[in-house]
PDB file of C-alpha atoms in Angstrom:
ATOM      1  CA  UNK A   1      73.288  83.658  80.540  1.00 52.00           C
ATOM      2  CA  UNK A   2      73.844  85.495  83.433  1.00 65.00           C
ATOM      3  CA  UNK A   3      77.839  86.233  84.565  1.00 78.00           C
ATOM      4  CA  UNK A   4      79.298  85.419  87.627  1.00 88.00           C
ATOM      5  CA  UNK A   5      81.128  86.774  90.265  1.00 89.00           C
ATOM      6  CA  UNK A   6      85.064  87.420  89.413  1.00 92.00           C
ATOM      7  CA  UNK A   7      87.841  86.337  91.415  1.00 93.00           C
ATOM      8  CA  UNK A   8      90.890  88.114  91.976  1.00 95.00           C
ATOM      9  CA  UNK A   9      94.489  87.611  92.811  1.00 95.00           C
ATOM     10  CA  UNK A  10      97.678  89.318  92.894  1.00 97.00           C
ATOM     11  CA  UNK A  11     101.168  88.111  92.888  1.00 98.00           C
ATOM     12  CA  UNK A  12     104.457  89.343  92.478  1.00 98.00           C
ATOM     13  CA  UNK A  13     107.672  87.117  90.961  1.00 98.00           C
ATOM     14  CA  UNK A  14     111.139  88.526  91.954  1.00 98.00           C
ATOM     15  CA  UNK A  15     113.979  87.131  89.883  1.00 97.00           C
ATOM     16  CA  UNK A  16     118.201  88.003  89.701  1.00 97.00           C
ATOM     17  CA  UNK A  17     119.212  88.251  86.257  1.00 97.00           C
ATOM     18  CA  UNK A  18     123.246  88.228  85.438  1.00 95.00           C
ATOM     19  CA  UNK A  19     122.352  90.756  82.644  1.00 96.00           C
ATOM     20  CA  UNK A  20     122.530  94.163  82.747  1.00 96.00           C
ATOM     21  CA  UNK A  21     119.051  95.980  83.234  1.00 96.00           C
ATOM     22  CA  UNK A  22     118.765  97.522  79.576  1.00 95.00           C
ATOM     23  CA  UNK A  23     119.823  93.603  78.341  1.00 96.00           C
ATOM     24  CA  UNK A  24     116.198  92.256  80.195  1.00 97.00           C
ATOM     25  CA  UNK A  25     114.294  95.398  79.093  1.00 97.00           C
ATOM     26  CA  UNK A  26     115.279  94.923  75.321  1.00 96.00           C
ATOM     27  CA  UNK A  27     114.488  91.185  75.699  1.00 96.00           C
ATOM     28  CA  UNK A  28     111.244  92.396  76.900  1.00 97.00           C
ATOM     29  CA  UNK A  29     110.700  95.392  74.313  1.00 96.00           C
ATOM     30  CA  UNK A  30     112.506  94.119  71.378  1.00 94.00           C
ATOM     31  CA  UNK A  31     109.764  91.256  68.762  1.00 93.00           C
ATOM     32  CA  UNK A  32     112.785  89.332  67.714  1.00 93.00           C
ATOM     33  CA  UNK A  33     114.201  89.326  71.439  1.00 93.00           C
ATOM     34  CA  UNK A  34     110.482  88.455  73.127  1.00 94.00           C
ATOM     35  CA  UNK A  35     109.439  85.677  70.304  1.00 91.00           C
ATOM     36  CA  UNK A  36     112.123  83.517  71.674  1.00 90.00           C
ATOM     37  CA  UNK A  37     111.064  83.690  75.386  1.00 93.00           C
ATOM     38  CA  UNK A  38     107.581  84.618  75.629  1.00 91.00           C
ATOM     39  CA  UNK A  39     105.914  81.767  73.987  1.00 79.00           C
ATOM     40  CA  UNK A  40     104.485  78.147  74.811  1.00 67.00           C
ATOM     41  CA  UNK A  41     107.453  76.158  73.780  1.00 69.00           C
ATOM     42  CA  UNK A  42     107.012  73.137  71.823  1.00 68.00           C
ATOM     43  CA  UNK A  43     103.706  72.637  72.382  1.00 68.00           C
ATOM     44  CA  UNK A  44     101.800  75.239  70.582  1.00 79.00           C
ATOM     45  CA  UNK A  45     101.831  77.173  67.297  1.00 88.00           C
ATOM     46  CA  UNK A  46     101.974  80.185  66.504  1.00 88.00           C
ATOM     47  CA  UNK A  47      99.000  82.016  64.595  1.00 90.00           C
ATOM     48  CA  UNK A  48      99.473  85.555  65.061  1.00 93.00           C
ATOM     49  CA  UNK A  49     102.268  87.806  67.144  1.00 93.00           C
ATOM     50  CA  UNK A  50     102.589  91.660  66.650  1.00 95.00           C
ATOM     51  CA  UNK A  51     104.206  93.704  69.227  1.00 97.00           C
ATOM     52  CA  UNK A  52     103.851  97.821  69.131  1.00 98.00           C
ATOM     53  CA  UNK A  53     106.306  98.692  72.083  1.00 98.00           C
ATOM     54  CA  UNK A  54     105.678 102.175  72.789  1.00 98.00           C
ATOM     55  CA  UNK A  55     102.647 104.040  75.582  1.00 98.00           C
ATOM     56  CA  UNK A  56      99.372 102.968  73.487  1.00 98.00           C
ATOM     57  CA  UNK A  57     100.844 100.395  71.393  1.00 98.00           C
ATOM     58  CA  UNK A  58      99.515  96.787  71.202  1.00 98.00           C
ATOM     59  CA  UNK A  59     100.860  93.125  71.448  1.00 97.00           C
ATOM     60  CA  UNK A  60      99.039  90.317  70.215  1.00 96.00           C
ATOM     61  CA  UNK A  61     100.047  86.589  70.671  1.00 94.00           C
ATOM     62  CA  UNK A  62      97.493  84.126  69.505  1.00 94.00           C
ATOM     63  CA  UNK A  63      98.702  80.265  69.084  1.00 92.00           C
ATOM     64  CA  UNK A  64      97.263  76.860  69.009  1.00 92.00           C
ATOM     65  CA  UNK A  65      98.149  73.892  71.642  1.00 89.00           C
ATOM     66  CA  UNK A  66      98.612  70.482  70.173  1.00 90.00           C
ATOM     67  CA  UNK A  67      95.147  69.757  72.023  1.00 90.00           C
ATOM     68  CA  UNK A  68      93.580  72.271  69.600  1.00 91.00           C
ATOM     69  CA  UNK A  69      93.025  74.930  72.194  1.00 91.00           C
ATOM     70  CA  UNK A  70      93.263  78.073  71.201  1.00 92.00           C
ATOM     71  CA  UNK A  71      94.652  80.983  72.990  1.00 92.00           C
ATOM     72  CA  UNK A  72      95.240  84.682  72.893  1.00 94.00           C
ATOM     73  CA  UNK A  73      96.931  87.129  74.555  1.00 95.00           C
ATOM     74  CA  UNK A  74      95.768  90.650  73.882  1.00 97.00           C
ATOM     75  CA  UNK A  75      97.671  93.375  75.900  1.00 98.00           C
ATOM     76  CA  UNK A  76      98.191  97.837  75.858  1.00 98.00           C
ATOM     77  CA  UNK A  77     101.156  99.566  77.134  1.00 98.00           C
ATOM     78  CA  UNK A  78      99.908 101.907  79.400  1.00 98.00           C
ATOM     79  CA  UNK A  79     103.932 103.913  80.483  1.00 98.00           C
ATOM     80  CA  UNK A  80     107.311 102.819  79.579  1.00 98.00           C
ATOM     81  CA  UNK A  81     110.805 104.123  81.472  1.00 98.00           C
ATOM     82  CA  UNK A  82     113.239 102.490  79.340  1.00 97.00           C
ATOM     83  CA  UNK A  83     115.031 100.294  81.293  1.00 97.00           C
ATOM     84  CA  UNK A  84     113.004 100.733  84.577  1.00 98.00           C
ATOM     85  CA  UNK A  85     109.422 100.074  84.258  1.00 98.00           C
ATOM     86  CA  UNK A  86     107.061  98.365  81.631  1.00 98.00           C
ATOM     87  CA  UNK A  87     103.181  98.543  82.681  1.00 98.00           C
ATOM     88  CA  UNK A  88     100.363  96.718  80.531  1.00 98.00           C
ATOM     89  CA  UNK A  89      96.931  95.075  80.807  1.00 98.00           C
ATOM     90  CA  UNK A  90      96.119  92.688  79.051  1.00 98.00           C
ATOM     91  CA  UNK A  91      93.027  90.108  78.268  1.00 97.00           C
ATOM     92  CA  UNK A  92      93.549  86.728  78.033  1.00 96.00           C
ATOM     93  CA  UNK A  93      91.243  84.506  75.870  1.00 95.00           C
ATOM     94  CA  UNK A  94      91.162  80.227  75.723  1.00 92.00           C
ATOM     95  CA  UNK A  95      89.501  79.936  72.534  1.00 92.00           C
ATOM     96  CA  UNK A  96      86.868  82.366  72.324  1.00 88.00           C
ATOM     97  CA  UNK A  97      85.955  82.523  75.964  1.00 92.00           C
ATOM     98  CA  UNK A  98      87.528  85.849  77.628  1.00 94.00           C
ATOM     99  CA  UNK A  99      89.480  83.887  80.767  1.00 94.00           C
ATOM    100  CA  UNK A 100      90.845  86.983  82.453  1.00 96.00           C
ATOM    101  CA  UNK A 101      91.832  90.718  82.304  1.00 98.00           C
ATOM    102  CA  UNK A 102      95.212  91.865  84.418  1.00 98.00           C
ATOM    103  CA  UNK A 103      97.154  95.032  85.153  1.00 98.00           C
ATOM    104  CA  UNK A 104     100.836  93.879  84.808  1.00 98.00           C
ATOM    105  CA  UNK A 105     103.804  95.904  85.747  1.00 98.00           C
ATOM    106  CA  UNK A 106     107.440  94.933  85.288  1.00 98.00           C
ATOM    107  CA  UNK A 107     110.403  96.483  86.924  1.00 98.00           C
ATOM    108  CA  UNK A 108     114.384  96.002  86.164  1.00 98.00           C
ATOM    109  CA  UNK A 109     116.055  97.542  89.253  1.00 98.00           C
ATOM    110  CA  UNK A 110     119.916  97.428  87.986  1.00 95.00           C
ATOM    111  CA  UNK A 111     122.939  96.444  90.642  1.00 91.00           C
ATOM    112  CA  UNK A 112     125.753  96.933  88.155  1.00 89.00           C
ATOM    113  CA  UNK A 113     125.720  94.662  85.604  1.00 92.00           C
ATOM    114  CA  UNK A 114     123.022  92.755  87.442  1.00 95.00           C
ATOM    115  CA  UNK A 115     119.117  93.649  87.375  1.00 97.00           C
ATOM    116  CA  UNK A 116     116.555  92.345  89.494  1.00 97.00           C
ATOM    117  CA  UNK A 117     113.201  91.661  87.263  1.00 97.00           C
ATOM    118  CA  UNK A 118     109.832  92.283  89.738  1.00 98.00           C
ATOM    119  CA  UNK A 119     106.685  91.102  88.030  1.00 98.00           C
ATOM    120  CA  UNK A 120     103.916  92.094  89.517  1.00 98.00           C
ATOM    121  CA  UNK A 121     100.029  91.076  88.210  1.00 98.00           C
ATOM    122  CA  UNK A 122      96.540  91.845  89.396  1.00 98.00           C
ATOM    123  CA  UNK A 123      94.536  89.485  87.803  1.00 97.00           C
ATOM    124  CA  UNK A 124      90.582  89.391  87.501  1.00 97.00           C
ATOM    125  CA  UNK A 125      88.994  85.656  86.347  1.00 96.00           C
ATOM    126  CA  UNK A 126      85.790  85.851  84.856  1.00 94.00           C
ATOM    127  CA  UNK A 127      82.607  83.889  84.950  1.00 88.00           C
ATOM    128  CA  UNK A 128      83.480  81.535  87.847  1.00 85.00           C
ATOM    129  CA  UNK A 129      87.005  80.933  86.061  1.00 86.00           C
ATOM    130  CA  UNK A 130      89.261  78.821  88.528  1.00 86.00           C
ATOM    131  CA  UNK A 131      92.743  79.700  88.696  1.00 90.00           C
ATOM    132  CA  UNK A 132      93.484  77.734  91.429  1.00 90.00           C
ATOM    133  CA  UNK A 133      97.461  79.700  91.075  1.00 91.00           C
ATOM    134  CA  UNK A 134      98.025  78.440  87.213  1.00 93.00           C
ATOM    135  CA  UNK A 135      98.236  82.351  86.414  1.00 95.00           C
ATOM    136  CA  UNK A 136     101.321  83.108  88.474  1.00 97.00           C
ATOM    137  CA  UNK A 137     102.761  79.224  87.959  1.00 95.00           C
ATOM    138  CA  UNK A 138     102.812  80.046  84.066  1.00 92.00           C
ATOM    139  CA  UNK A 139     104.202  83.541  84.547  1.00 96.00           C
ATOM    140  CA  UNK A 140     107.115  81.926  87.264  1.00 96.00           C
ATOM    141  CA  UNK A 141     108.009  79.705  84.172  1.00 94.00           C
ATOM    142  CA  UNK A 142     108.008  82.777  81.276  1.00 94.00           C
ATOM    143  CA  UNK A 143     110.425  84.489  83.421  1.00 96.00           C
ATOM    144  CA  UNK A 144     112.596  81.258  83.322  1.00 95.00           C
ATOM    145  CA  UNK A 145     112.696  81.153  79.549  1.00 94.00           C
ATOM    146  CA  UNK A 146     113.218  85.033  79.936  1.00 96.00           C
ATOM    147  CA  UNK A 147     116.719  83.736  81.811  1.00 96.00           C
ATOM    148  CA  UNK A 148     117.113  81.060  80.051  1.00 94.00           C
ATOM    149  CA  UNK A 149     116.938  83.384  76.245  1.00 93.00           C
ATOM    150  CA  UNK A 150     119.213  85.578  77.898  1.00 94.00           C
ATOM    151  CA  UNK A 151     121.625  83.086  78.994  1.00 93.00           C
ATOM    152  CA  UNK A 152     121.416  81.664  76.041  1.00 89.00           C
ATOM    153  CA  UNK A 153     120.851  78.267  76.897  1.00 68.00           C
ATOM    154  CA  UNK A 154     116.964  78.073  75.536  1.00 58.00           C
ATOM    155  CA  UNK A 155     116.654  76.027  72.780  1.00 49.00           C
ATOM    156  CA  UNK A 156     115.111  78.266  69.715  1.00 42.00           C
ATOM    157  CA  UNK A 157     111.449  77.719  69.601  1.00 39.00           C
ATOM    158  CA  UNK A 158     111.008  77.524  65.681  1.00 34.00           C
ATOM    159  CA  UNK A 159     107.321  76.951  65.833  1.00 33.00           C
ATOM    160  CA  UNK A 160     106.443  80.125  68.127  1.00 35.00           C
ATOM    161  CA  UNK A 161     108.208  82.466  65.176  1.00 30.00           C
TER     162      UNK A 161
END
């Protein structure tokens, strides 16, 4: 089977948090802190999570959907300025099909105790993979649960633990 062409995209989410910048980069860097946010909610279990936070270190999320799909998130940290800048790439498989690969970068510019999160991705979609924008629409709603954890109004997500 021969592969086809891959598509590309980039986007970038901006996003005020009322937290103080080293708050959103420990909610970001710390497993207890990032289980509660970056997850699928209700609707999936979680099989495996492991997160290495540190330049070479590894983060693995793989869960099942109540459909029975399975996916996983398999990411590197590639530099880390404490509460500054986060970059990663990561591959994303649905079941055992790899979907994409994408360069993320995260920022936390601080304005007192304020910080302004910029997400930026660069995503590749393999073998004819269409998007069609649900890459950026399910990181938009990640960094919600991101404000929502940290404004502690996000219901605890006892199945993604």
């Amino acid at each position: 089977m021969s592969a086809q062409p891959a598509q590309f995209t980039t986007f970038t989410i901006e996003r005020h948090l009322n937290h103080p910048s080293a708050l959103v980069f420990a909610a970001w860097s710390s497993a207890e802190a990032k289980s509660k946010w970056f997850a699928g909610g209700e609707a999936v279990a979680t099989e495996q999570r492991e997160l290495d936070f540190r330049v070479g270190g590894r983060e693995l999320l793989r869960c099942t959907w109540k459909s029975g799909v399975i996916s996983h998130f398999d990411s590197r940290y590639f530099d880390i300025v404490e509460n500054q800048r986060i970059v990663y790439a990561y591959d994303m498989y649905v079941d055992e099909n790899k979907l994409s690969v994408s360069l993320s970068t995260v920022e936390f510019i601080s304005s007192g105790n304020e910080c302004l999160i910029k997400y930026t991705e660069q995503c590749a979609f393999l073998d004819g993979y269409p998007d069609n924008g649900s890459r950026e629409h399910g990181s938009r709603e990640l960094i919600e649960q991101l404000a929502k954890s940290l404004d502690g109004s996000l219901n605890t997500l006892a199945n993604c633990h």
